[in-house]
Every structure is written in structure tokens, then in C-alpha cells.
Coordinates of C-alpha atoms in Angstrom, one line a residue:
M1287 CA 94.6 35.3 154.9
P1288 CA 97.7 35.3 157.2
V1289 CA 98.8 32.3 159.2
Y1290 CA 98.5 33.1 162.9
S1291 CA 100.5 31.6 165.7
M1292 CA 98.9 31.2 169.1
T1293 CA 101.9 32.5 170.9
G1294 CA 102.3 36.2 171.5
Y1295 CA 102.6 39.1 173.9
A1296 CA 101.5 42.7 173.8
S1297 CA 100.9 45.6 176.2
G1298 CA 99.4 49.0 176.2
Q1299 CA 98.7 51.9 178.5
N1300 CA 97.0 55.3 178.5
G1301 CA 98.6 58.6 179.5
P1302 CA 97.8 60.5 182.6
V1303 CA 95.6 63.6 182.2
G1304 CA 97.4 66.8 183.1
S1305 CA 94.8 69.5 183.1
H1306 CA 92.1 70.1 185.8
S1307 CA 89.4 70.4 183.2
E1308 CA 90.1 67.0 181.8
A1309 CA 90.3 65.5 185.3
E1310 CA 86.9 66.9 186.1
A1311 CA 85.4 65.5 182.9
R1312 CA 86.9 62.1 183.4
P1313 CA 87.8 61.3 187.0
A1314 CA 89.3 57.9 186.2
A1315 CA 92.0 59.4 183.9
A1316 CA 93.8 60.8 186.9
G1317 CA 95.7 57.5 186.9
R1318 CA 97.5 55.5 184.3
L1319 CA 95.9 52.3 183.0
G1320 CA 98.1 49.4 181.8
V1321 CA 97.0 46.2 180.0
E1322 CA 99.0 43.1 179.2
I1323 CA 97.9 40.2 177.0
R1324 CA 99.8 37.0 176.8
S1325 CA 98.9 33.9 174.7
V1326 CA 100.2 30.4 174.3
N1327 CA 99.0 27.4 172.4
S1328 CA 95.8 25.5 173.4
R1329 CA 93.3 23.3 171.7
F1330 CA 90.5 25.8 172.3
L1331 CA 90.1 29.5 173.3
D1332 CA 90.8 29.8 177.0
L1333 CA 90.5 33.3 178.4
T1334 CA 91.8 34.3 181.9
F1335 CA 91.4 37.8 183.4
K1336 CA 93.4 39.2 186.3
L1337 CA 91.8 42.6 187.0
P1338 CA 91.8 45.0 190.0
E1339 CA 88.5 45.5 191.7
E1340 CA 87.7 48.7 189.9
L1341 CA 87.8 46.9 186.5
R1342 CA 86.0 43.6 187.3
Q1343 CA 82.7 44.9 186.1
H1344 CA 84.1 45.3 182.5
E1345 CA 85.3 41.6 182.2
T1346 CA 82.3 40.8 180.0
A1347 CA 83.1 43.6 177.5
L1348 CA 86.7 42.5 177.5
R1349 CA 85.7 38.9 176.7
E1350 CA 83.6 40.0 173.8
L1351 CA 86.5 42.2 172.5
L1352 CA 88.9 39.2 172.5
T1353 CA 86.6 36.6 171.2
G1354 CA 85.9 38.8 168.2
K1355 CA 89.5 38.3 167.0
L1356 CA 91.0 35.3 168.8
K1357 CA 89.8 31.7 168.0
R1358 CA 92.3 29.5 169.8
G1359 CA 94.9 29.8 172.5
K1360 CA 95.3 30.1 176.2
V1361 CA 95.1 33.9 176.7
E1362 CA 95.8 35.8 179.9
V1363 CA 94.7 39.4 180.3
R1364 CA 96.2 41.6 183.1
A1365 CA 95.2 45.1 183.9
A1366 CA 96.5 47.5 186.5
I1367 CA 95.9 51.1 187.5
E1368 CA 98.8 53.3 188.6
N1369 CA 97.8 56.4 190.6
T1370 CA 99.8 59.3 189.0
A1371 CA 98.3 61.9 191.3
Q1372 CA 100.7 60.8 194.1
A1373 CA 103.6 62.4 192.2
G1374 CA 102.7 65.7 193.8
V1375 CA 100.5 67.2 196.5
V1376 CA 97.0 67.9 195.4
E1377 CA 95.6 71.0 197.2
P1378 CA 92.0 70.3 198.2
S1379 CA 89.3 72.8 197.2
V1380 CA 87.3 74.7 199.8
K1381 CA 84.2 72.8 198.6
L1382 CA 85.8 69.5 199.2
L1383 CA 87.0 70.5 202.7
Q1384 CA 83.5 71.7 203.6
R1385 CA 82.1 68.3 202.4
L1386 CA 84.6 66.3 204.3
N1387 CA 84.0 68.4 207.5
G1388 CA 80.2 67.8 207.2
V1389 CA 80.7 64.0 206.6
Q1390 CA 83.1 63.9 209.6
D1391 CA 80.6 65.6 211.9
G1392 CA 77.8 63.3 210.8
I1393 CA 80.0 60.2 211.5
K1394 CA 81.1 61.5 214.9
A1395 CA 77.5 62.1 215.8
W1396 CA 76.8 58.4 215.4
L1397 CA 80.3 57.2 216.4
P1398 CA 81.7 59.5 219.1
G1399 CA 84.8 57.4 219.4
A1400 CA 85.8 57.7 215.7
R1401 CA 89.1 59.5 215.2
E1402 CA 89.2 62.8 213.3
L1403 CA 90.6 63.1 209.8
S1404 CA 94.3 63.8 209.6
V1405 CA 96.0 66.0 207.0
A1406 CA 97.3 62.9 205.2
D1407 CA 93.7 61.5 205.1
V1408 CA 92.4 64.7 203.5
L1409 CA 95.2 64.8 200.9
R1410 CA 94.6 61.2 200.0
L1411 CA 90.9 61.7 199.6
A1412 CA 91.5 64.9 197.6
G1413 CA 93.8 63.5 195.0
G1414 CA 94.8 60.0 195.7
D1415 CA 92.7 56.9 196.2
G1416 CA 89.5 58.6 195.3
A1417 CA 90.7 59.5 191.9
A1418 CA 91.1 55.9 190.9
R1419 CA 87.5 55.0 191.5
G1420 CA 85.9 56.6 188.4
D1421 CA 84.5 54.7 185.4
W1422 CA 87.4 53.1 183.5
G1423 CA 85.2 51.4 181.0
S1424 CA 86.0 53.5 177.9
D1425 CA 89.7 53.7 178.8
L1426 CA 90.0 50.0 179.4
L1427 CA 88.4 49.0 176.1
E1428 CA 90.5 51.5 174.2
V1429 CA 93.8 50.3 175.7
A1430 CA 92.8 46.7 175.5
G1431 CA 91.9 47.1 171.8
K1432 CA 95.3 48.6 171.0
A1433 CA 97.0 45.8 172.9
L1434 CA 94.9 43.2 171.1
D1435 CA 95.9 44.7 167.7
A1436 CA 99.5 44.5 168.8
L1437 CA 99.0 40.9 169.9
M1438 CA 97.5 40.0 166.5
S1439 CA 100.5 41.6 164.7
A1440 CA 102.9 39.6 166.9
R1441 CA 101.0 36.4 166.3
Q1442 CA 100.9 37.1 162.6
R1443 CA 104.7 37.6 162.5
E1444 CA 105.3 34.4 164.4
G1445 CA 102.8 32.6 162.2
A1446 CA 104.6 33.7 159.0
R1447 CA 107.9 32.4 160.5
L1448 CA 106.2 29.0 161.3
A1449 CA 104.7 28.8 157.8
K1450 CA 108.2 29.3 156.2
M1451 CA 109.6 26.6 158.4
L1452 CA 106.8 24.2 157.4
E1453 CA 107.3 25.0 153.7
A1454 CA 111.0 24.2 154.0
H1455 CA 110.1 20.8 155.7
L1456 CA 107.5 20.2 152.9
A1457 CA 110.3 20.6 150.3
Q1458 CA 112.5 18.2 152.2
L1459 CA 109.7 15.6 152.4
R1460 CA 109.0 15.9 148.7
T1461 CA 112.7 15.2 148.0
L1462 CA 112.6 12.1 150.2
V1463 CA 109.4 10.8 148.4
E1464 CA 111.1 11.3 145.1
Q1465 CA 114.1 9.3 146.3
A1466 CA 111.9 6.5 147.6
G1467 CA 109.9 6.1 144.4
P1468 CA 112.7 4.5 142.1
L1469 CA 113.9 2.2 144.9
I1470 CA 110.8 0.0 144.8
P1471 CA 111.1 -1.4 141.2
Q1472 CA 114.8 -2.0 141.8
L1473 CA 114.0 -4.0 144.9
V1474 CA 111.4 -6.1 143.1
E1475 CA 113.8 -6.8 140.3
Q1476 CA 116.6 -7.8 142.7
Q1477 CA 114.3 -10.1 144.5
R1478 CA 113.0 -11.6 141.3
A1479 CA 116.6 -12.3 140.2
R1480 CA 117.3 -14.0 143.5
F1481 CA 114.2 -16.3 143.1
L1482 CA 115.3 -17.2 139.5
E1483 CA 118.8 -17.9 140.7
R1484 CA 117.5 -20.2 143.5
W1485 CA 115.1 -21.8 140.9
Q1486 CA 118.0 -22.6 138.6
E1487 CA 120.0 -24.0 141.4
A1488 CA 117.1 -26.2 142.4
M1489 CA 116.6 -27.4 138.8
G1490 CA 120.3 -28.3 138.7
L1491 CA 120.0 -30.4 141.8
T1492 CA 117.0 -32.2 140.5
G1493 CA 118.5 -33.0 137.1
G1494 CA 116.8 -30.2 135.2
T1495 CA 113.2 -30.8 136.4
L1496 CA 111.4 -29.1 139.2
P1497 CA 108.1 -30.3 140.6
E1498 CA 105.1 -28.2 139.6
A1499 CA 104.3 -27.5 143.2
A1500 CA 107.8 -26.1 143.8
Q1501 CA 107.4 -23.8 140.7
D1502 CA 104.1 -22.5 142.0
R1503 CA 105.6 -21.9 145.4
A1504 CA 108.5 -19.9 143.9
L1505 CA 106.1 -17.7 141.8
T1506 CA 103.8 -17.2 144.8
E1507 CA 106.7 -16.0 147.0
A1508 CA 108.0 -13.7 144.4
T1509 CA 104.5 -12.2 143.9
A1510 CA 104.0 -11.9 147.7
F1511 CA 107.3 -10.1 148.1
A1512 CA 106.5 -7.6 145.4
I1513 CA 103.1 -6.8 147.0
R1514 CA 104.6 -6.6 150.4
I1515 CA 107.2 -4.0 149.5
D1516 CA 105.1 -2.0 147.1
V1517 CA 104.7 1.4 148.7
A1518 CA 103.4 3.2 145.7
E1519 CA 100.1 3.8 147.4
E1520 CA 101.8 5.2 150.5
L1521 CA 104.0 7.5 148.4
T1522 CA 100.9 8.8 146.5
R1523 CA 99.1 9.5 149.8
L1524 CA 102.2 11.3 151.2
N1525 CA 102.3 13.6 148.1
S1526 CA 98.5 14.2 148.5
H1527 CA 98.9 15.2 152.1
L1528 CA 101.9 17.5 151.3
D1529 CA 99.8 19.2 148.6
E1530 CA 97.0 19.8 151.1
I1531 CA 99.3 21.2 153.7
E1532 CA 100.8 23.6 151.1
R1533 CA 97.4 24.7 150.1
L1534 CA 96.3 25.4 153.7
L1535 CA 99.5 27.4 154.3
K1536 CA 98.7 29.6 151.3
K1537 CA 95.0 29.9 152.4
G1538 CA 95.8 30.9 156.0
G1539 CA 93.2 31.6 158.6
E1540 CA 92.1 29.0 161.1
I1541 CA 94.1 26.1 159.8
G1542 CA 95.7 24.7 162.9
K1543 CA 93.4 21.8 163.6
R1544 CA 93.3 20.7 160.0
L1545 CA 97.1 20.8 159.8
D1546 CA 97.3 18.7 163.0
F1547 CA 95.1 16.1 161.4
L1548 CA 97.3 16.0 158.2
I1549 CA 100.5 15.7 160.3
Q1550 CA 99.0 12.6 161.9
E1551 CA 98.2 11.1 158.5
L1552 CA 101.8 11.9 157.3
H1553 CA 103.2 10.1 160.3
R1554 CA 100.9 7.1 159.6
E1555 CA 102.1 6.8 156.0
A1556 CA 105.8 7.2 157.1
N1557 CA 105.3 4.3 159.6
T1558 CA 103.8 2.1 156.9
L1559 CA 106.7 3.0 154.6
G1560 CA 109.2 2.0 157.3
S1561 CA 107.4 -1.3 158.0
K1562 CA 107.5 -2.3 154.3
S1563 CA 111.1 -1.4 154.0
A1564 CA 113.3 -4.1 152.5
A1565 CA 116.4 -2.1 151.9
L1566 CA 118.7 0.0 154.0
D1567 CA 118.2 3.1 151.8
L1568 CA 114.4 2.9 152.2
T1569 CA 114.7 2.5 155.9
R1570 CA 116.9 5.6 156.1
I1571 CA 114.3 7.5 154.0
G1572 CA 111.6 6.4 156.4
V1573 CA 113.5 7.6 159.5
D1574 CA 114.3 10.9 157.9
M1575 CA 110.6 11.4 157.1
K1576 CA 109.6 10.7 160.7
V1577 CA 112.2 13.2 162.0
L1578 CA 110.8 16.0 159.7
I1579 CA 107.2 15.1 160.4
E1580 CA 107.8 15.3 164.2
Q1581 CA 109.4 18.7 163.7
M1582 CA 106.4 19.8 161.7
R1583 CA 104.1 18.5 164.5
E1584 CA 105.7 20.8 167.1
Q1585 CA 105.4 23.8 164.8
V1586 CA 101.8 23.1 163.8
Q1587 CA 100.7 22.9 167.5
N1588 CA 101.4 26.6 167.7
I1589 CA 99.3 27.6 164.7
E1590 CA 95.8 28.9 165.3

């Protein structure tokens, strides 16, 4: 499966209907419907809808459409209706004029002070505002579905880019782990040589004999130092976490939360490695690891 980012943008719209037969069959199509979908990273799926009054009744259907494909992210859906009938004057039919006249007479019978319809009012009712009040349900779901498909494609492209960056960081971390491995035996051997040198100096000062307690103390300190700087276990766990991250990137799908947990574990092992550092080279490796891991953390936070 692909790796998806939670960041993306897509939009879509339907075209206006040009023929009178189509307009009669689908009154809502006399306008142009536009839908925009934006998404950014979030721990959970957070949907926000900004719809005009004519479309609010379809929010539930839109929510079902989006939750079928999106699992995480803060997603905002905007929709708008543009009335294309205003581009020209729509000539009202005789039937419509008769209806408007009858409605006006009925209203004036009850409200004698009501003003009469103007020519502008008649033209607006004939082809303007009234045309936008039809059922936009099918159009809305169709346009939103296309925009959602475009959003998924955009999130997939961004996810592929993030996966490549993570793989590059994985390779760099593996190189640092390989560099750290041989340093530990060298440090232990150097420290052992220092203890032996001090031991020999002490024996020279005491005429060739060293109290048994002093010998035991020297051996204890040498052993404690070797244990304290031994990071073989940390390096093994680092490699294990790197293998798991690589496996998840190849698997794809909903891997963001799992990756975030593994990044925390990488950071913990790098901290332990730095705290056990007894040489400048090992300290430098620990710092380089933390820099790479922090960069990976920022990238993983955008993965679904």
C-alpha cells in the first residue's frame, strides 16, 4: 500500500447546464458548484464543513464519503454555488408570469400595503436566485468524490516524498551505528591499558608489592568502566528499530502512529548512547543521531 501524507489540497466543480431541457430536469444545475478540500496533520480525523445553506442537509453524506477514505488529519471542506444564470437575462415564461401575478394578488389581499413586484424582481425569480434552490445532493457528492480522489492522489505523492526522505535518514543512521560499533572495544582496551599503567606505577612506589585490596579495587574499576560504556545493547536496539521503520515504509497504509512510537524509541536509545559516551568520536555520533532523528520526527508527524 502507498504511504499517505496528511497534508494536501484539491478542488473540483461541475459545469453549468446550457440547454432548457436539462435545466428543467435538474433545476439545481443552473449554477456552478465548487468544492475545496484541505487537510493538514492531526492525531485523529477532524472534519470541518463550511457549506452554504442550500447544502447543509448533505453534510452527513459528505462525512460518510470522507471517512470512507481518510483515517487521520484535520480536514476542511468548503462548498459554494455560483449562479451562472446571471450572465444573461432569462425571459420568464407566460406560465411563470401568471403564477407570480396570482401569488402577488393573494399577498396584497392579506397585506394591502405590500409593494408590487418590479421587473428586476420578476427577472430574479425567473432565472436567478430561485434556480439555486434545487436539490444539489447528487451534484455535491459527485464533485466532492472527484475532489476527494484528487486529494488522495496529492497525499499519496507527498507521502512518497516523505518516505524517500525517511529512507535516506535511515541509511545515514545505519552508517552512524556502524561507526559507533568498533569504538567500544577500542575504548575498553584503552581504559584497561590506563589501569595497568597506574597499577604498575603503584607497584613501583610500593617496592613491587600492592595490597590485595588495591588490586581488587583496580579490577573492579576496570570492570565497572567496561560495563558503563558498553552500548552494544543500545546499538542492537537501534538497528532493530531501523529495520522496523523500513518494513513499515514498504508496507504503507496507516503507519503514522506506529512510526511516531518508533521515533520516540530511537531518540531514547540515542540519548542513552550519548550519556554513556566516553570519547569525543562517540559523542559526535550521538549528536548526529539526534539531529537525524529529530528531522525524522517532523516528517513522520505528517504521515497518516
